[in-house]
Structures are given as structure tokens and as C-alpha cells.
XYZ file of C-alpha atoms in Angstrom:
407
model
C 26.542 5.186 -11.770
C 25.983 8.615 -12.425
C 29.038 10.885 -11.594
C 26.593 13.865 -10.676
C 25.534 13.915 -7.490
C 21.717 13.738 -7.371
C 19.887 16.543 -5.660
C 18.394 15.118 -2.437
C 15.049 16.048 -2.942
C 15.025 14.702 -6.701
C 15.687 11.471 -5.238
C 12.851 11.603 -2.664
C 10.650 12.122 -5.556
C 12.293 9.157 -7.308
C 11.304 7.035 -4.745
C 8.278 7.834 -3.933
C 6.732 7.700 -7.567
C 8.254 4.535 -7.367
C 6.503 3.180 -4.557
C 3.240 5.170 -5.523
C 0.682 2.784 -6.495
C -2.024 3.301 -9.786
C -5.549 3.124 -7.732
C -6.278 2.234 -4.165
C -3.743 0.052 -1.862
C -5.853 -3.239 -1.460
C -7.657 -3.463 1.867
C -8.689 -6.599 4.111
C -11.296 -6.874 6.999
C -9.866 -7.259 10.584
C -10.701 -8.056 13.684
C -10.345 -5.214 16.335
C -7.579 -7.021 18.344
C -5.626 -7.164 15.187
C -6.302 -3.239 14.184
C -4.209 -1.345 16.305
C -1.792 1.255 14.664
C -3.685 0.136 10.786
C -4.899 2.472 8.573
C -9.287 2.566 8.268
C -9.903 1.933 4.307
C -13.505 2.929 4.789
C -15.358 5.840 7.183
C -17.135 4.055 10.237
C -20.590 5.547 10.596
C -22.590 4.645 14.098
C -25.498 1.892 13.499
C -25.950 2.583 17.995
C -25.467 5.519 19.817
C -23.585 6.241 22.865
C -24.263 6.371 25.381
C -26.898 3.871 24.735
C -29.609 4.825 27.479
C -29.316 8.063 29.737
C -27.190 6.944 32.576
C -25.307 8.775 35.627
C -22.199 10.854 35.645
C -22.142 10.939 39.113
C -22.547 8.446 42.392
C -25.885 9.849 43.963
C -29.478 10.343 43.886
C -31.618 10.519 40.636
C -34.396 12.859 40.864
C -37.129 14.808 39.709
C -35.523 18.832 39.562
C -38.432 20.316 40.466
C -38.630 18.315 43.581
C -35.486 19.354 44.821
C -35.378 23.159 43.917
C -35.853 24.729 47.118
C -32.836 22.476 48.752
C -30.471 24.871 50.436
C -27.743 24.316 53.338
C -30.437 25.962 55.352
C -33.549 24.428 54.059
C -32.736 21.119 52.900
C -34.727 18.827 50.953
C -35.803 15.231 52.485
C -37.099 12.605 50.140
C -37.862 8.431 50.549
C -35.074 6.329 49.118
C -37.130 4.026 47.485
C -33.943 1.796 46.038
C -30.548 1.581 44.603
C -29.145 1.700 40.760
C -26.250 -0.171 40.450
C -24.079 -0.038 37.099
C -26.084 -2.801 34.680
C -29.419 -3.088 36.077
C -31.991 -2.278 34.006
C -33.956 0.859 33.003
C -36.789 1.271 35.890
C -39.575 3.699 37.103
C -39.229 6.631 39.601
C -42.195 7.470 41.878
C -43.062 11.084 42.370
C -41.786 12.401 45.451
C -39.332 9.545 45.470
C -35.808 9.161 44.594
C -33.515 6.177 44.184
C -29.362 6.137 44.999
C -27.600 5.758 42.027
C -23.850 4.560 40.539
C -21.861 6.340 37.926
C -22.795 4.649 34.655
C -26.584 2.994 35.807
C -29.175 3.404 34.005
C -31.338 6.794 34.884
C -35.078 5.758 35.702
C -37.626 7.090 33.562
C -39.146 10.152 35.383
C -35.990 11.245 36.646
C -34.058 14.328 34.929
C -31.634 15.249 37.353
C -28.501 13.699 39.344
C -27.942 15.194 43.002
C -24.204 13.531 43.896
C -23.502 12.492 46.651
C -21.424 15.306 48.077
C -24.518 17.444 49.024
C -26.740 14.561 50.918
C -25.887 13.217 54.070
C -25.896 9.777 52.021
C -28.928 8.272 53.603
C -30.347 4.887 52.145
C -33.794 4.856 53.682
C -34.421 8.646 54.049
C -31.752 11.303 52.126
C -31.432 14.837 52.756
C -30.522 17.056 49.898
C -28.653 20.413 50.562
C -28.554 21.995 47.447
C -30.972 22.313 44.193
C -29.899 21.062 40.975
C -30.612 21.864 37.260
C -32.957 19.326 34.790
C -29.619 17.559 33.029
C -27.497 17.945 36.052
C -24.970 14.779 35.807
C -27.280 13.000 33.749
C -25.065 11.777 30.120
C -28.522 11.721 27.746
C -28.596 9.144 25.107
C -26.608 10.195 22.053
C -24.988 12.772 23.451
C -21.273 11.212 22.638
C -22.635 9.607 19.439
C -25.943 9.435 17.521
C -26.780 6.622 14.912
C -25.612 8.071 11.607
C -22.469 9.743 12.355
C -19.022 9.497 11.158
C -17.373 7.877 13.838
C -13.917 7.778 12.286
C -12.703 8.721 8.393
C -11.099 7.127 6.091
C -7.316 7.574 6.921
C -7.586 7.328 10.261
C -4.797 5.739 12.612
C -6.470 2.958 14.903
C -5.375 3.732 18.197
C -6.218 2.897 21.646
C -9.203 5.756 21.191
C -10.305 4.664 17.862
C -10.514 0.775 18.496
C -12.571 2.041 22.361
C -14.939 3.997 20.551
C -15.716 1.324 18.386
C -15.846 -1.560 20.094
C -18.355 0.230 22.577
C -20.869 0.616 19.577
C -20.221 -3.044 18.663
C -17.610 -3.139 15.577
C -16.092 -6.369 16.141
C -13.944 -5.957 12.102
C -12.952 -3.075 10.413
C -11.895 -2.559 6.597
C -8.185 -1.314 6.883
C -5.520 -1.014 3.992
C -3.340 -4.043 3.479
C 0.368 -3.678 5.430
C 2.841 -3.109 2.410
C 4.656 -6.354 2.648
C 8.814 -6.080 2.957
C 11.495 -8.235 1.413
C 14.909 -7.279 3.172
C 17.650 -8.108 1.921
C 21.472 -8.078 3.533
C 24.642 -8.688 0.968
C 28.291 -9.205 1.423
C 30.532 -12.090 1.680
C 31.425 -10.358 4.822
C 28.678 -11.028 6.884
C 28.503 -14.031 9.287
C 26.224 -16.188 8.593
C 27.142 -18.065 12.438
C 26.632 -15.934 15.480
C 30.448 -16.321 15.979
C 31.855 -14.093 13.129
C 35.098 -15.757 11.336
C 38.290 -13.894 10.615
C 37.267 -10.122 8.815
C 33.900 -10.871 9.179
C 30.784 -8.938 10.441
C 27.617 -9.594 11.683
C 24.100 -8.668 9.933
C 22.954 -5.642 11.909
C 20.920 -4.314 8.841
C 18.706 -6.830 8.480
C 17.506 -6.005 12.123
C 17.564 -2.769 11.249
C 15.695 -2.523 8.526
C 13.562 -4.780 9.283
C 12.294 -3.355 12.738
C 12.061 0.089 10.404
C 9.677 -1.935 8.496
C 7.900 -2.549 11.020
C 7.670 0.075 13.104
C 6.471 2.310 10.037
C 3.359 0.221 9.884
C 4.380 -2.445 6.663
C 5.797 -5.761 7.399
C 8.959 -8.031 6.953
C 7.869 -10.452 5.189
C 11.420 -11.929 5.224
C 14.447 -11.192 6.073
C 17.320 -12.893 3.847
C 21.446 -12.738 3.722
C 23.296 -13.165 0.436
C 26.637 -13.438 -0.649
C 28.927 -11.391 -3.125
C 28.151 -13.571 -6.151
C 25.974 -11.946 -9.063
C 24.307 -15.508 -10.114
C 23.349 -16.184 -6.327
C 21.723 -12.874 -5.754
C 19.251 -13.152 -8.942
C 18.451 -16.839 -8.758
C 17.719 -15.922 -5.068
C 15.702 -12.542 -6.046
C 13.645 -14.173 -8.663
C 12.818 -16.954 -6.560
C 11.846 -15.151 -3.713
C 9.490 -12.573 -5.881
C 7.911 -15.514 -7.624
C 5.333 -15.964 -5.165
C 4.060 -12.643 -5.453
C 3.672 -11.814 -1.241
C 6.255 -8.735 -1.851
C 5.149 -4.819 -2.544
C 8.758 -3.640 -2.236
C 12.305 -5.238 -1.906
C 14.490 -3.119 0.030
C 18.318 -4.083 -0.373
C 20.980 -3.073 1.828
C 25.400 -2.943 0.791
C 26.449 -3.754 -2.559
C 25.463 -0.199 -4.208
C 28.858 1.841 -4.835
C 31.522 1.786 -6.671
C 33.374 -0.842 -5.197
C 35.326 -4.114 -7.595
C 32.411 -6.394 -5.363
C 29.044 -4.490 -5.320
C 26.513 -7.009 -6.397
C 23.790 -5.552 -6.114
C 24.316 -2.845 -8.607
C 26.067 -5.653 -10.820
C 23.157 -8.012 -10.443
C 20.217 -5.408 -10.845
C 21.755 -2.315 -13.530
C 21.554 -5.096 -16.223
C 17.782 -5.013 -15.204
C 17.073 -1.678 -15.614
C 17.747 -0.327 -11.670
C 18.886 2.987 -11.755
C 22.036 3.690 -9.123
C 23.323 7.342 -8.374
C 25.083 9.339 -6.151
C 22.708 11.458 -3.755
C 24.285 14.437 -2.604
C 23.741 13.721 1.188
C 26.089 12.291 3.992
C 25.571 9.945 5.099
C 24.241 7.856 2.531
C 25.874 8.784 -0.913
C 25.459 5.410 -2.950
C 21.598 4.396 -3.772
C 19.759 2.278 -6.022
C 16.368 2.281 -7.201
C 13.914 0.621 -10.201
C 11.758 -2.426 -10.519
C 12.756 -6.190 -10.502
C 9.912 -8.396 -12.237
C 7.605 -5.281 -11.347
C 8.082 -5.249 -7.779
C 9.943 -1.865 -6.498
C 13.412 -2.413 -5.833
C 15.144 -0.078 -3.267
C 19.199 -0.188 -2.815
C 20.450 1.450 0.365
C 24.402 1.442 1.615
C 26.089 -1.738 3.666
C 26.544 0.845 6.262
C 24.303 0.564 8.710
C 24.317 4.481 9.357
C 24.118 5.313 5.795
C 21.519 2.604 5.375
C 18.409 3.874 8.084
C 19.445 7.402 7.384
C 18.463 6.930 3.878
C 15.777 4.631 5.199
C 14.525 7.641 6.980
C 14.896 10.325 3.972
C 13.777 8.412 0.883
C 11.879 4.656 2.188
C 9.820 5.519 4.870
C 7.926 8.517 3.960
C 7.351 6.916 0.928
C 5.901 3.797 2.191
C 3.561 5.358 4.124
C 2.468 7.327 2.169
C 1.680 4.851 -0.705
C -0.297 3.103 1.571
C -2.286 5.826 2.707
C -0.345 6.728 6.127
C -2.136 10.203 7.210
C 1.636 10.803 8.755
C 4.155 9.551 6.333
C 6.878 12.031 7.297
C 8.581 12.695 10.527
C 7.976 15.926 12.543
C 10.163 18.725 11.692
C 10.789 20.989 14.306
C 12.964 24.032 14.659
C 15.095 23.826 17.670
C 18.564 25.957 18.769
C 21.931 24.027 18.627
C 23.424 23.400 22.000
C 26.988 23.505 20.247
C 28.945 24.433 16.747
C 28.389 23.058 13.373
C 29.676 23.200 10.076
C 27.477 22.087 6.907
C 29.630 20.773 4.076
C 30.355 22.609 1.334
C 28.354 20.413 -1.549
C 26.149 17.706 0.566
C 23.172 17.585 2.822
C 24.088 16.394 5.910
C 21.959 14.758 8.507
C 24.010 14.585 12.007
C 22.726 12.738 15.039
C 21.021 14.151 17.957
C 19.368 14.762 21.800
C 16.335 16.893 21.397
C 15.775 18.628 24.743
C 11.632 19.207 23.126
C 11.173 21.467 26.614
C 14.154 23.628 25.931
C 14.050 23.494 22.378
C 17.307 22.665 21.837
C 19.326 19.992 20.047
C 22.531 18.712 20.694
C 24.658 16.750 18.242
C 25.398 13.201 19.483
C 28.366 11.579 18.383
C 30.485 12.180 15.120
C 29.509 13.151 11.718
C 30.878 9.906 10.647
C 29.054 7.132 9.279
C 30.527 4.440 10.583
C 28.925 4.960 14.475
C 25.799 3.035 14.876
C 26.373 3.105 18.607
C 25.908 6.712 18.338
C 22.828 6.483 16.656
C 21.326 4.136 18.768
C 21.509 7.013 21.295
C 19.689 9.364 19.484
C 16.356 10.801 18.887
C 16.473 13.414 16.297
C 18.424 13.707 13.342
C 19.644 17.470 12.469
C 19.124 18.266 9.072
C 21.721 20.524 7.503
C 21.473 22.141 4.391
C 24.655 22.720 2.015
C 26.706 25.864 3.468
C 29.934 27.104 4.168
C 28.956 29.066 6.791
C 29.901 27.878 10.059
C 26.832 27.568 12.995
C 27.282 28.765 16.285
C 25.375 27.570 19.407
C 22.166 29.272 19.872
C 21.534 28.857 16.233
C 18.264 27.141 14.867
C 17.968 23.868 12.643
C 15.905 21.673 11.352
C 15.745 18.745 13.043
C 13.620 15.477 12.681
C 11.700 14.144 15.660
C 12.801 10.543 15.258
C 10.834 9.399 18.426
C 7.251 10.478 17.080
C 5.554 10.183 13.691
């Protein structure tokens, strides 16, 4: 291991050429029910448009304008109901001189150019009276108007959302071309972790292969599997190689075994191979590994669980996203005002946890600086970024911080 620390930003770099991939990320075709939150491969053009006939955008009376353009309060208009338009039926007729009562969403007869709601009749079902005149168009949605046949529904790059997937299942996409979730092998090491849910004498148990994994997930790739392996150099790479053999994994991400400890296998199993492990001039999160195993990207994070998804957050996940084609693969940064004092170290980036008060503005540092307080950080929503200094902050002064509950 390198004994000069590596600039944070060098290593971000690192990682994410790493992860970059030479031509497209492969796609697949999905249902809709199995889109949501994927990533379109391919631009969605309209083969319908929408709406697909002119219908209502109001509950009331569909007529002809000109028939009704002398209504007034004082000099209302009376016309022959000659039916009712529910939502579904199908496209009908309008007599002159005659109108029909129709629903929100029904089909507008042919001959009629003009909705009169409700609110200005006196709601009559045989004979209506209309108090007040109304435009050709009024609350009538034409055909097309949302969408015509031939446009670009949605890009390439877009996030399917609730929005996205509505839009096009109403012009009858049932699959969609989306890019391929980058698939995750996690990995947990250390003799120390309990391999029962009772943890024996000095032992731990596994919280960062939850963690990771559900960081996985929630950036949009998925845990393929999740795996536990002991301090022993011959178990680790009989257990690696087997487990990349079947070629379902785009990344392994490893977690403890990284610094400069007399039982860190992972950097005694994998710098033989070619895996590159520094020190990152950050805190938390020092010790980190990176390279290829049989091709596959290998990334090595800290056994501490707060070390481990902080550096998940600065190097992994904006990486993964992005080599996949996330159109959001970072975290927003906002600037916001501390709520209390600070002091950056001297030599090392420092990401503290935090409460982001997003009406105020402000942040306020939750727990200690520590890395050894994941009960802290399950309390928080930001993380405050702090550049190297020696200058101490007061409160009232602004930050960086990282919105950790969007993006």
C-alpha cells in the first residue's frame, strides 16, 4: 500500500474508469410492471395519440358555440337534451339545435365544438338552460393535443417513473428496451463476523452486507449475492473464482480486509492479482482497494461499516450509475449554513454526518466525527462535505453538503 495518501478526487476517477464500460451497457426488453425506476435504452416515439378522440374536460353539455352565444344570466339559452355521454360510450352525432349532457373524459359528438359545464345550467336532463356563452374549444381536450403520432414520448436516458410508465401505457407500450441492472457481488470478510444470529465470544455480526447490499439496490443495480468469508487467503480466492466463473457479475464490491492490518485478506488475496490498494486522503474511509479479478471490476471498501457506505457514497455509487447510463449518478450538492462549529482536519477530506433542515437551509452535524457510529448514521440525511483546512467554522457558515435522501 502506498504510503501517500491519494487525493480524493484521483481516486473517484480511479474508480470510475474502472467501472466505465468500452461501448453501450447491454439492454433487455421489459414489461412495464417490471420498468419502474430503469433506465430507457431507446427513445419511445408515439405510434397513437392522446388523447385518442376529442373528449370532455368538464361534466356538462356539449354544444354547438354558435348556438349558445347570446346565453347571459339575463338572457339565457334553452336547448333539448337529446341524451347523455357517459365516459366509454362511443363517438355519436349531435343534432342542430340540440345538445347532449356529457361526463369528463366521453367522447365529444361530432358536430359539437364546445363544452358548457355544468356550473352555468340549471342541470336539466330533458330541457337545459344555459347562462353563459362559451368559446369553440371551450373544455373540449382535441385529439393529439397531449401527444401526436410521431413524437418523442420519452429519450433515451430517461428514469421510468410513475409519469413515464402512465404515459406509456395509455398509448399502449406494454415492453420497453431499458439498460441491463449492473449486477452486484458483495462480499463481507473477517473471522470476526458471526456466521449464527447469536454472535460467539469477540464476535460481530454482518451489518455490511445489508448495507451494501440495500446501496446496491437502491442505486438502481442489483445484489446478485451476498456472501461472508473468513480471514484465510486460500478460502477467499477459491471462493472469488468460483463465484465469478459463471459470468452473472459486472462488479464485485468487497468490504474489511483492506489496511494494514497482520489479517487483511483481501489485500493479501487480491495485490498478488494486480488490485491496486492506497490510502485516500478522506475520513472516514482511509484504506481502499481497487483493480480487476478475472476481468470483472473489483472494489475494496473498509470493515467499518461507516467507512464502508461513506466510500460507497464517494467513489461506488456515482460510478455505477453512471456506467450504466444513470442521467443522475451523483447526489445533490447543496449549499446550506451550519447550525453549529466545525473544524476540517488539517490533511484529509472529511465527510461528517448530518440533519438538513432543506426549508431553513441549514445543516446540523449529527453525531461524532468518528467512524465507528453507524447508529449515528442511520439518523442522518446529508453528509457535510469538508474540504482540508485549518481554519475553524463557525455557525452560520456555509458547506457543502450531500442530499443523501434524493438522487
Amino acid at each position: 500500500m502506498s504510503t501517500q495518501p491519494r487525493p480524493v478526487a484521483d481516486h473517484q476517477r480511479h474508480v470510475a474508469d474502472l467501472l466505465a464500460r468500452p461501448g453501450a451497457w447491454p439492454t433487455e426488453r421489459v414489461p412495464l410492471d417490471a420498468a419502474r425506476g430503469r433506465v430507457l435504452a431507446t427513445a419511445v416515439r408515439a405510434e397513437e395519440q392522446l388523447p385518442a378522440f376529442d373528449n370532455s374536460g368538464m361534466d356538462g353539455y356539449a354544444v354547438r358555440a354558435a348556438e349558445v352565444a347570446a346565453a347571459s344570466a339575463e338572457q339565457p339559452v334553452r336547448l333539448p337534451v337529446a341524451g347523455d355521454v357517459p365516459a366509454g360510450a362511443p363517438v355519436s352525432d349531435l343534432a342542430p339545435g340540440t345538445t347532449v349532457r356529457i361526463m369528463t373524459g366521453a367522447p365529444v359528438p361530432r358536430g359539437a365544438d364546445a363544452v358548457v359545464e355544468v356550473e352555468v345550467t340549471d342541470g336539466g336532463t330533458e330541457t337545459v338552460v344555459i347562462s353563459a356563452a362559451r368559446d369553440v374549444g371551450s373544455f373540449v381536450r382535441p385529439a393529439g393535443g397531449d401527444v401526436a403520432v410521431g413524437d418523442e414520448v420519452l429519450a433515451a436516458g430517461a428514469v421510468l417513473g410513475a409519469a413515464q410508465l402512465g404515459v406509456l401505457a395509455a398509448l399502449g407500450v406494454r415492453e420497453v428496451e431499458v439498460r441491463r441492472r449492473p449486477r452486484v457481488l458483495v462480499i463481507s470478510t473477517g473471522s470476526e463476523l458471526a456466521e449464527e444470529p447469536e454472535p460467539g465470544s469477540g464476535q460481530i455480526r454482518d451489518a455490511n452486507g445489508v448495507l451494501l447490499s440495500a446501496a446496491v439496490e437502491d442505486a438502481g443495480a442489483v445484489a446478485v449475492r451476498r456472501l461472508w468469508v473468513a480471514d484465510d487467503v486460500g478460502g477467499f480466492l477459491a471462493r472469488i473464482d468460483d463465484e465469478l466463473s459463471g459470468g452473472d457479475v459486472d462488479l464485485v464490491l468487497t468490504s474489511g480486509g483492506v489496511s494494514a492490518g497482520a489479517y487483511e485478506v483481501v489485500k493479501d488475496a487480491l495485490g498478488p492479482r494486480g488490485v491496486e490498494f492506497v490510502k485516500v486522503a478522506m475520513q472516514p474511509g482511509m484504506p481502499q482497494g481497487s483493480g480487476r479479478v478475472a476481468g470483472v471490476p473489483v472494489v475494496c471498501l473498509p470493515g467499518n461499516p461507516v467507512s464502508a457506505l461513506t466510500s460507497w457514497e464517494v467513489f461506488v455509487r456515482p460510478a455505477l450509475r453512471a456506467a450504466y447510463g444513470h442521467p443522475l449518478p451523483h447526489r445533490p450538492v447543496v449549499r446550506a449554513r451550519l447550525t453549529e462549529a466545525l473544524t476540517p482536519l488539517a490533511a484529509k477530506r472529511q465527510w461528517r454526518r448530518g440533519r438538513l433542515d432543506r426549508a431553513s437551509g441549514e445543516v446540523t452535524p449529527w453525531g461524532p466525527a468518528g467512524s465507528g457510529f453507524l447508529g449515528w448514521f442511520a439518523g442522518a440525511d446529508a453528509l457535510i462535505d469538508l474540504s482540508p483546512g485549518t481554519t475553524p467554522l463557525a455557525p452560520g457558515d456555509t458547506v457543502d453538503v450531500w442530499d443523501l435522501a434524493n438522487g
